[in-house]
JSON list of C-alpha atoms in Angstrom, two decimals:
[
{"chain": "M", "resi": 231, "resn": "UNK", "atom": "CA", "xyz": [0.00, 0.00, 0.00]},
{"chain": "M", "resi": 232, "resn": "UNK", "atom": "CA", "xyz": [1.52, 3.32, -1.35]},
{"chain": "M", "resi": 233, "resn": "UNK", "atom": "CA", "xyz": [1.77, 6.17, 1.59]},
{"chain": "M", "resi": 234, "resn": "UNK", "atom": "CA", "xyz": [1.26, 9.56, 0.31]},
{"chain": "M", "resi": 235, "resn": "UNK", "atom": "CA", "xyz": [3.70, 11.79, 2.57]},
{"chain": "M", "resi": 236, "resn": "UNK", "atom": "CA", "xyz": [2.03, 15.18, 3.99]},
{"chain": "M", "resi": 237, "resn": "UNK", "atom": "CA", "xyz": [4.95, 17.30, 1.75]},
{"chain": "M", "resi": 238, "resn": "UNK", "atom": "CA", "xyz": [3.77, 15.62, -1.46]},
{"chain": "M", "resi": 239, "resn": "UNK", "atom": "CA", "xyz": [0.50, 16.32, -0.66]},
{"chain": "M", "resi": 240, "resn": "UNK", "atom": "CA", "xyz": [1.32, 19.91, 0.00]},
{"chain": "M", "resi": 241, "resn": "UNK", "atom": "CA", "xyz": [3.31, 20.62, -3.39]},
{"chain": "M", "resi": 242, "resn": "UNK", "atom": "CA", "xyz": [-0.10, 19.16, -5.09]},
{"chain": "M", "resi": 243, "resn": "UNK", "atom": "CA", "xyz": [-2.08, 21.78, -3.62]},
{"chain": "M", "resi": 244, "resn": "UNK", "atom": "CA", "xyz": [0.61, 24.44, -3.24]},
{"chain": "M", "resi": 245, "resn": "UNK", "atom": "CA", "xyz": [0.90, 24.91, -7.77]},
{"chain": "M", "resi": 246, "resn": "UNK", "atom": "CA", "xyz": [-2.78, 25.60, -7.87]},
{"chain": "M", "resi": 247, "resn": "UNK", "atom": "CA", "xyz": [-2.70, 28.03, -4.97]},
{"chain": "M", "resi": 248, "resn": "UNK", "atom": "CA", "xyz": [0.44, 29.83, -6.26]},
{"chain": "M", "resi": 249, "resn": "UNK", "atom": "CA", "xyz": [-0.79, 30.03, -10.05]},
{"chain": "M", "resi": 250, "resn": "UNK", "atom": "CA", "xyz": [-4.05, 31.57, -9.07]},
{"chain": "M", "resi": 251, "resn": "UNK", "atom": "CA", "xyz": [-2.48, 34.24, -6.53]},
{"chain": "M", "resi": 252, "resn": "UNK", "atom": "CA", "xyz": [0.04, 35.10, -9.21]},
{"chain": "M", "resi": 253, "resn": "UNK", "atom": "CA", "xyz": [-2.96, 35.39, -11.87]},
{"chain": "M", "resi": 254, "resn": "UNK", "atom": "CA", "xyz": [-5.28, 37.58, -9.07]},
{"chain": "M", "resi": 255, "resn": "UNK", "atom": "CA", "xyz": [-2.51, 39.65, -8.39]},
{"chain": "M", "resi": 256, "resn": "UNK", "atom": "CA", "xyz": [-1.93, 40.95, -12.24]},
{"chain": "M", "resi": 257, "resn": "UNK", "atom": "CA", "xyz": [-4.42, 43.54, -13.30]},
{"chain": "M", "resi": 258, "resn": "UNK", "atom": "CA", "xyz": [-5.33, 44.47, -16.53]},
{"chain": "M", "resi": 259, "resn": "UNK", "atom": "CA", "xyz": [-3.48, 48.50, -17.70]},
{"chain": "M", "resi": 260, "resn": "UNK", "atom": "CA", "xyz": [-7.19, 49.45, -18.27]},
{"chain": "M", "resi": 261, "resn": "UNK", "atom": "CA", "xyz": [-8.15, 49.21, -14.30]},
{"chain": "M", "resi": 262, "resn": "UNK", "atom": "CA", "xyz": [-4.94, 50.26, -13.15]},
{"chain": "M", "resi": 263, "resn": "UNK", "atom": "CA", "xyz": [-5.17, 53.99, -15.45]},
{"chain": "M", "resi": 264, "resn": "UNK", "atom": "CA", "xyz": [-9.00, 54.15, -14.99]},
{"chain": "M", "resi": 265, "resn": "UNK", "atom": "CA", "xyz": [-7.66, 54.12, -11.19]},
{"chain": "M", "resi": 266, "resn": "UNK", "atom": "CA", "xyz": [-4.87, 56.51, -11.29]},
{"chain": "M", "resi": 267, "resn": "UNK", "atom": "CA", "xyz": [-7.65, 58.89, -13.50]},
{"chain": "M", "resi": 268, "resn": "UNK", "atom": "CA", "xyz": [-9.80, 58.48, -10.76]},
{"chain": "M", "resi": 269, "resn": "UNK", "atom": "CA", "xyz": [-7.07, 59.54, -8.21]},
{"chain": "M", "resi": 270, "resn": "UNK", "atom": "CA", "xyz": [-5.73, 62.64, -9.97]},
{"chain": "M", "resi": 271, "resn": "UNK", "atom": "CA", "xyz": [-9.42, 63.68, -10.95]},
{"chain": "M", "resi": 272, "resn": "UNK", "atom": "CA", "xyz": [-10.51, 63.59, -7.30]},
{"chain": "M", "resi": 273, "resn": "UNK", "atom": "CA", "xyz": [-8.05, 66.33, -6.32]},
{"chain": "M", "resi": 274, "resn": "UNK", "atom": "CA", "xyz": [-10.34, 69.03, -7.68]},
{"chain": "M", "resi": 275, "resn": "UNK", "atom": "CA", "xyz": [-13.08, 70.52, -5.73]},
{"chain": "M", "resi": 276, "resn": "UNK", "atom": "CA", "xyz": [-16.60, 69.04, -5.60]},
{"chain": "M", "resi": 277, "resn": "UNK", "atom": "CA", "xyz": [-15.62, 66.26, -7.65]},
{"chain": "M", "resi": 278, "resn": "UNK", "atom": "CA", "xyz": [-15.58, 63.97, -4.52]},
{"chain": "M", "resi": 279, "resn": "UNK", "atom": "CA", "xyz": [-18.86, 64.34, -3.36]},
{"chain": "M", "resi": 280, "resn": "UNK", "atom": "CA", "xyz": [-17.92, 67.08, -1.56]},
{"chain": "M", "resi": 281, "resn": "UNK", "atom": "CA", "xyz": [-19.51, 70.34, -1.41]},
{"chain": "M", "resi": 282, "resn": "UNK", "atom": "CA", "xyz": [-18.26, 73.53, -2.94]},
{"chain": "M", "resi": 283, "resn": "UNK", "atom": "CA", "xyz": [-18.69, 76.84, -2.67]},
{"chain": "M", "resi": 284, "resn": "UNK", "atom": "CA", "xyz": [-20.89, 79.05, -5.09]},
{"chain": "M", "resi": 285, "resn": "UNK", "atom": "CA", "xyz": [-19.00, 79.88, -8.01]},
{"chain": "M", "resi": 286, "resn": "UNK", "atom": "CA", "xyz": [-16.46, 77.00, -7.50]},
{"chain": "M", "resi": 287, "resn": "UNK", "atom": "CA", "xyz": [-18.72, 74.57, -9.35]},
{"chain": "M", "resi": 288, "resn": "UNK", "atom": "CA", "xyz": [-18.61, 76.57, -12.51]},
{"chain": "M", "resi": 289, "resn": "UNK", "atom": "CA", "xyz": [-14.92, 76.88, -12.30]},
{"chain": "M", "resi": 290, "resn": "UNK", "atom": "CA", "xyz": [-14.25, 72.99, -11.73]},
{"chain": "M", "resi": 291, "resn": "UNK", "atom": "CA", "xyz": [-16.75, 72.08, -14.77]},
{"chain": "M", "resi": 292, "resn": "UNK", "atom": "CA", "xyz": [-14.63, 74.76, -17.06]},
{"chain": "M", "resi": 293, "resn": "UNK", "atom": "CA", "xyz": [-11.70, 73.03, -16.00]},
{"chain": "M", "resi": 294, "resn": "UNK", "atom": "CA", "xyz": [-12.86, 69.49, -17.04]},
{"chain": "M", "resi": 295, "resn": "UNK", "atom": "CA", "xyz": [-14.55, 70.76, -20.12]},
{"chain": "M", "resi": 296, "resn": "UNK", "atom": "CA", "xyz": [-11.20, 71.84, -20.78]},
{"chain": "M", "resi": 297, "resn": "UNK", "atom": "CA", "xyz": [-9.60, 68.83, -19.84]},
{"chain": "M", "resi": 298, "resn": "UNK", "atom": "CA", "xyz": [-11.93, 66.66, -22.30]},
{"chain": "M", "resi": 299, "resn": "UNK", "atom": "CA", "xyz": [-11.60, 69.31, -25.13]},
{"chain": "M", "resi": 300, "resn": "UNK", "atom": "CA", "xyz": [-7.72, 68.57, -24.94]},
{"chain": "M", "resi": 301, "resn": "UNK", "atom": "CA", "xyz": [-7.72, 65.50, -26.74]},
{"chain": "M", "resi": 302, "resn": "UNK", "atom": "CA", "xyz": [-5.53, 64.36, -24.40]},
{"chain": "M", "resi": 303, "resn": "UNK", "atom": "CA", "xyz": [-7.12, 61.84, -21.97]},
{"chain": "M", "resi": 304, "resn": "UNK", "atom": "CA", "xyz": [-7.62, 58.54, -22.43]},
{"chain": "M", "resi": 305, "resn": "UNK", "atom": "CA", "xyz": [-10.67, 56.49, -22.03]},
{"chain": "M", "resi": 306, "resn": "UNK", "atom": "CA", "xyz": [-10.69, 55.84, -18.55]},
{"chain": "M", "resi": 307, "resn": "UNK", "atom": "CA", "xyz": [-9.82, 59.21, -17.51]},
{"chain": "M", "resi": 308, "resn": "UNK", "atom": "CA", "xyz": [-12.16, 60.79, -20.27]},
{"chain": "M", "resi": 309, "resn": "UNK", "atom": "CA", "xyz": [-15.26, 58.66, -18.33]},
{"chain": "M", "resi": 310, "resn": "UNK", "atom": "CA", "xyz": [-13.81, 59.59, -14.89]},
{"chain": "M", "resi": 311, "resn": "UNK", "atom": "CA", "xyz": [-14.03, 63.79, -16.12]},
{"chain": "M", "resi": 312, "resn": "UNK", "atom": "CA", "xyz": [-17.24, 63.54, -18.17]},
{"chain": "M", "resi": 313, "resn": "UNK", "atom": "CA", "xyz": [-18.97, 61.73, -14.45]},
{"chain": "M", "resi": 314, "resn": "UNK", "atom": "CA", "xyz": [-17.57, 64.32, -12.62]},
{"chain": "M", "resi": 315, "resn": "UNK", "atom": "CA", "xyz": [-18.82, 67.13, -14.75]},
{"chain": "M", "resi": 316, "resn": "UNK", "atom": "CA", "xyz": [-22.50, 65.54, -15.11]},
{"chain": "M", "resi": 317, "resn": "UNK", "atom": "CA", "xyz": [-22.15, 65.44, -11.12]},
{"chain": "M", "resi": 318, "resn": "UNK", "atom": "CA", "xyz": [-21.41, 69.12, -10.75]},
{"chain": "M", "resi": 319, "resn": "UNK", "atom": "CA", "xyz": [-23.69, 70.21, -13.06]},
{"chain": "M", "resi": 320, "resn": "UNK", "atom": "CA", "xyz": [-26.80, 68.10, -11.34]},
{"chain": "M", "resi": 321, "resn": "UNK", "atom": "CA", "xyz": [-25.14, 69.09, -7.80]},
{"chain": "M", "resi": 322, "resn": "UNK", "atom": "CA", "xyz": [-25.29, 72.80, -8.06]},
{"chain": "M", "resi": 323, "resn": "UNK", "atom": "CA", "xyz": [-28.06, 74.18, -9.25]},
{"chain": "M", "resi": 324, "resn": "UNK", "atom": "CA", "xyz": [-27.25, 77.62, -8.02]},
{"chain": "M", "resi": 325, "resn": "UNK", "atom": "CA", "xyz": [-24.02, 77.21, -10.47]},
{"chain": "M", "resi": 326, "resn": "UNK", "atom": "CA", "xyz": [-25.98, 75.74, -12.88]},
{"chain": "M", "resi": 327, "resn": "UNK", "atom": "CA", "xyz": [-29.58, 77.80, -13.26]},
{"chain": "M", "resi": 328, "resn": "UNK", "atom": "CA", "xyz": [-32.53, 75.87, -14.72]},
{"chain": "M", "resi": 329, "resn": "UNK", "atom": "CA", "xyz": [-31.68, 77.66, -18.40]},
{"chain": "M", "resi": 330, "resn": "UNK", "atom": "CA", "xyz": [-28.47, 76.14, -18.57]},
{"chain": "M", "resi": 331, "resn": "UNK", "atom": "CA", "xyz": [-28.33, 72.88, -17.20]},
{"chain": "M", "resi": 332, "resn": "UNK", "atom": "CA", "xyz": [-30.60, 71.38, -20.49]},
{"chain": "M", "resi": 333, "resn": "UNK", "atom": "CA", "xyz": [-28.03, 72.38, -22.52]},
{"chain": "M", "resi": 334, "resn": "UNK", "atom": "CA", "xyz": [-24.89, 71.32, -20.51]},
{"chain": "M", "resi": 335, "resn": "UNK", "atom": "CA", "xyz": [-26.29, 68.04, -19.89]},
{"chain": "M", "resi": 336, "resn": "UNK", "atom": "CA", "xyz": [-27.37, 67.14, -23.41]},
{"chain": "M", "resi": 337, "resn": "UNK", "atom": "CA", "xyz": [-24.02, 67.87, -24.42]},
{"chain": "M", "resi": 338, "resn": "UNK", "atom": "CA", "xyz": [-22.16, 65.81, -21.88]},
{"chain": "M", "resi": 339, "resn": "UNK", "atom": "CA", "xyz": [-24.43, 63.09, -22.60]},
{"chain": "M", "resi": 340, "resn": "UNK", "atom": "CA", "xyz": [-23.43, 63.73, -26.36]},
{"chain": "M", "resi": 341, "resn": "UNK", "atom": "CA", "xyz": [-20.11, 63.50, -25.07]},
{"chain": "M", "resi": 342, "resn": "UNK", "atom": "CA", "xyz": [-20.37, 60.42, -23.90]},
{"chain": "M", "resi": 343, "resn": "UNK", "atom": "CA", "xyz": [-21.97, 58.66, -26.91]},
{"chain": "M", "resi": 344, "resn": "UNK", "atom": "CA", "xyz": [-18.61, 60.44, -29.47]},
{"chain": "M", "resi": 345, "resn": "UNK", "atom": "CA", "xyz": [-16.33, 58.85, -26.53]},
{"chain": "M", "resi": 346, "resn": "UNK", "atom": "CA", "xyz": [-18.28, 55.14, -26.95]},
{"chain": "M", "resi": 347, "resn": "UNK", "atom": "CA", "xyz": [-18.06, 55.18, -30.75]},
{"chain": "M", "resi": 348, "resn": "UNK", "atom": "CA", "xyz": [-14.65, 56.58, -30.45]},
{"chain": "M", "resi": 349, "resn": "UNK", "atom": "CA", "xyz": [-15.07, 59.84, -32.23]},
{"chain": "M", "resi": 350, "resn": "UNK", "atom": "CA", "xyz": [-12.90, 61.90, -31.74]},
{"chain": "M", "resi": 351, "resn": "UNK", "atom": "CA", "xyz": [-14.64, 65.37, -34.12]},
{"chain": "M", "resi": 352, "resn": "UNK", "atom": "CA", "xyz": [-17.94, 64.64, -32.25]},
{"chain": "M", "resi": 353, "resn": "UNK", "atom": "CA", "xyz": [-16.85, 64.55, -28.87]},
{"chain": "M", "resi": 354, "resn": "UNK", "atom": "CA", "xyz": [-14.59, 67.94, -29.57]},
{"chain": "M", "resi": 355, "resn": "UNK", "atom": "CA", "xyz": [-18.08, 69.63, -30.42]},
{"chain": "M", "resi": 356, "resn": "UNK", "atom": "CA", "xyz": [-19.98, 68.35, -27.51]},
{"chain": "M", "resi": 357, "resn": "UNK", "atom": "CA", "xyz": [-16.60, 69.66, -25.50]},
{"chain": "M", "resi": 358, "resn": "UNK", "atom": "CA", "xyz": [-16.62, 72.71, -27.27]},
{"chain": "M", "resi": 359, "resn": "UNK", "atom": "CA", "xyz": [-20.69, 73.46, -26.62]},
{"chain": "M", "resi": 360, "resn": "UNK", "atom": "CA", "xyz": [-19.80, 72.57, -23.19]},
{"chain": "M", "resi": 361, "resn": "UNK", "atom": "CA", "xyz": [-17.10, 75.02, -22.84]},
{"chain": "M", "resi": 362, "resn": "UNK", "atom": "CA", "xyz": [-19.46, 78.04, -25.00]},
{"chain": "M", "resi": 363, "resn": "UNK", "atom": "CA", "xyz": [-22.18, 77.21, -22.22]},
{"chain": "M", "resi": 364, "resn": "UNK", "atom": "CA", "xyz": [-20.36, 77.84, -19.79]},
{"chain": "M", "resi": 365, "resn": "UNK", "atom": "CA", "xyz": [-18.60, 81.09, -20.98]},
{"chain": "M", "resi": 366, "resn": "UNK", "atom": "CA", "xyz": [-22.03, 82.28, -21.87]},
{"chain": "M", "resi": 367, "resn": "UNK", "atom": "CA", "xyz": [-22.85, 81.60, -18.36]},
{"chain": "M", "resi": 368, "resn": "UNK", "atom": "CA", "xyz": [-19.33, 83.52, -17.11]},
{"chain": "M", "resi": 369, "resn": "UNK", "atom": "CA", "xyz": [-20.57, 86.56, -19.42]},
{"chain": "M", "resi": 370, "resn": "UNK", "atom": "CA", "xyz": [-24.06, 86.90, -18.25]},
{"chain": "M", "resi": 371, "resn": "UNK", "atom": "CA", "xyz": [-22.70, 86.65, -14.53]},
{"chain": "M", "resi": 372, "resn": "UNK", "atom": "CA", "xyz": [-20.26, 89.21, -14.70]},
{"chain": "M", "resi": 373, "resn": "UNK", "atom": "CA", "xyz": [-22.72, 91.71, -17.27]},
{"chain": "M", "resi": 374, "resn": "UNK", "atom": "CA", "xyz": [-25.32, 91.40, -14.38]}
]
């Protein structure tokens, strides 16, 4: 009768436990940038859930309107700036009065559709209508 030793045994079950730590541990370069665009996005204010103060709002979305009109994000960190500037605009409705937010929010959404098919021209136009909203909004503010 064969006797299986306890160290034999252990080196059978010790391959599969190693191969499928090694295999948990390696991440795919998608997760690990759509977490470091998540990390360097957060730094702004009011993009954490936080509050902000009135006028702060407007001044974070121009900032990620011009972010996304760059051209130079990439996917993840394009979906982490176009969430964060749908957030502030439904968050702040003082920032954002009732004859804006239509408009912003149609064009972030159109945003978002030109960054799914992966066009480039469309989602420059929904940035730029973002960005002209939002000046529009700076001028009337400042002419009042």
């Amino acid at each position: 009768m064969p006797t299986t030793t306890f160290a034999g045994f252990g080196r059978a079950l010790a391959l599969p436990l190693i191969m499928s730590l090694a295999l948990a541990g390696c991440g795919t370069q998608e997760a690990e940038q759509v977490g470091q665009a998540e990390t360097a996005m957060t730094d702004e204010p009011g993009v954490d859930g936080g509050a902000v103060t009135a006028g702060e709002a407007r001044s974070e979305a121009a900032a990620l309107a011009e972010r996304i009109a760059s051209g130079d994000l990439e996917q993840g960190e394009l979906s982490v700036a176009l969430e964060d500037l749908d957030r502030l605009v439904n968050d702040n409705p003082v920032d954002f009065p009732e004859d804006m937010r239509p408009s912003l929010t149609e064009d972030i959404q159109s945003a978002r559709m030109a960054m799914e098919s992966e066009d480039s021209e469309a989602l420059q136009e929904a940035a730029a209508s973002i960005q002209a909203t939002l000046s529009g909004s700076d001028a009337a503010t400042t002419a009042s």
